[in-house]
Steps between C-alpha positions, in 0.01 A plus 500: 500500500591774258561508140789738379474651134830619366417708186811581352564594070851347375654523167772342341793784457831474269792592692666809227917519505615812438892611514693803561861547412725387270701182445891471500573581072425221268242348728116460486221293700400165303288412739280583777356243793244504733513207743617284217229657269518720197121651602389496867216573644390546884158501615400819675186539697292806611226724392370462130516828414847578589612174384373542152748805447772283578684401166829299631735569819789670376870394619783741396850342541772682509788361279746792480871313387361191528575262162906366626316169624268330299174516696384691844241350784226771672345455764205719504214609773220609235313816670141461556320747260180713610183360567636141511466317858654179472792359225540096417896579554633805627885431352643346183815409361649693174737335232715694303696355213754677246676502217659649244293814371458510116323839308212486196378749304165500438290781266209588628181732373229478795542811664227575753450909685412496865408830700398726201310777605131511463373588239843512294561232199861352460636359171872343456648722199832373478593139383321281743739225503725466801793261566530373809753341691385182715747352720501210692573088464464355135212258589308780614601721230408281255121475601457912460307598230425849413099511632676376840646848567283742611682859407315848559570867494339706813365753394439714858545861540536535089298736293393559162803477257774292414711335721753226505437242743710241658357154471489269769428178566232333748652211663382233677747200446818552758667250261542726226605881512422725202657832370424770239736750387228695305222719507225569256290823412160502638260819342255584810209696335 
């Protein structure tokens, strides 16, 4: 008789919803399902090392002039990603619901640079406080708080000198969606 070892790494993985397009007027996501869960998770197995770069399966779902009926079923084949041999399900069910979109204003000051050159400093010389504009249903908007929004300038390709810079905004949430209508003035010295 024979004795086989199976030596296989697995990891718990959060499934990630992401959307492109835009929503019939008036209309935002209120909430998002994942086989009947808010968070999901799958359990994918493989080697260890190219599990451990894995940080959640993303899912992008396209809702272009969707919004006229109150909620939309998916039914989604996740893709395997690198390095990963085996999935615990290979296809999940997505739950969109709407309703009515609602905007806040929030002020924020947290700016953060990405991409400045090396060995250039950046400093915001204009007034640092930016409006933005969050859209979306008013039981998410209500739990958005100014720390939650992560807004940056990129700073790539710019020299020393002054420059206005558009601000933009770092999202993560597809229940929300964010605009700024202003820039600041970064001094690159």
């Amino acid at each position: 008789s024979a004795t086989v070892v199976l030596d296989s790494y697995s990891q718990n993985i959060p499934i990630e919803v992401k959307t492109t397009g835009s929503l019939v007027s008036g209309k935002s996501i209120a909430k998002i399902l994942i086989n009947n869960n808010t968070d999901y998770s799958i359990t994918v197995y493989g080697n260890e090392e190219d599990i451990s770069k894995i940080s959640s399966i993303p899912v992008t779902i396209n809702v272009d002039g969707f919004g006229t009926d109150n909620a939309k079923n998916y039914n989604v084949t996740l893709t395997k990603p690198t390095g990963v041999r085996y999935m615990s399900t290979s296809s999940i069910n997505i739950s969109l619901t709407f309703g009515t979109e609602e905007q806040k204003t929030v002020e924020i000051t947290n700016i953060s640079k990405k991409n400045l050159g090396s060995n250039l400093n950046a400093n915001i010389i204009s007034d640092s406080t930016i409006k933005v504009t969050c859209k979306g249903v008013a039981s998410v908007l209500d739990k958005i708080e100014p720390e939650n929004i992560n807004a940056y300038v990129d700073l790539s390709g710019l020299g020393a000198g002054d420059h206005d810079v558009e601000v933009k905004i770092d999202n993560t949430n597809p229940l929300v969606t964010y605009a700024v209508s202003s820039t600041i003035k970064v001094r690159i010295s």
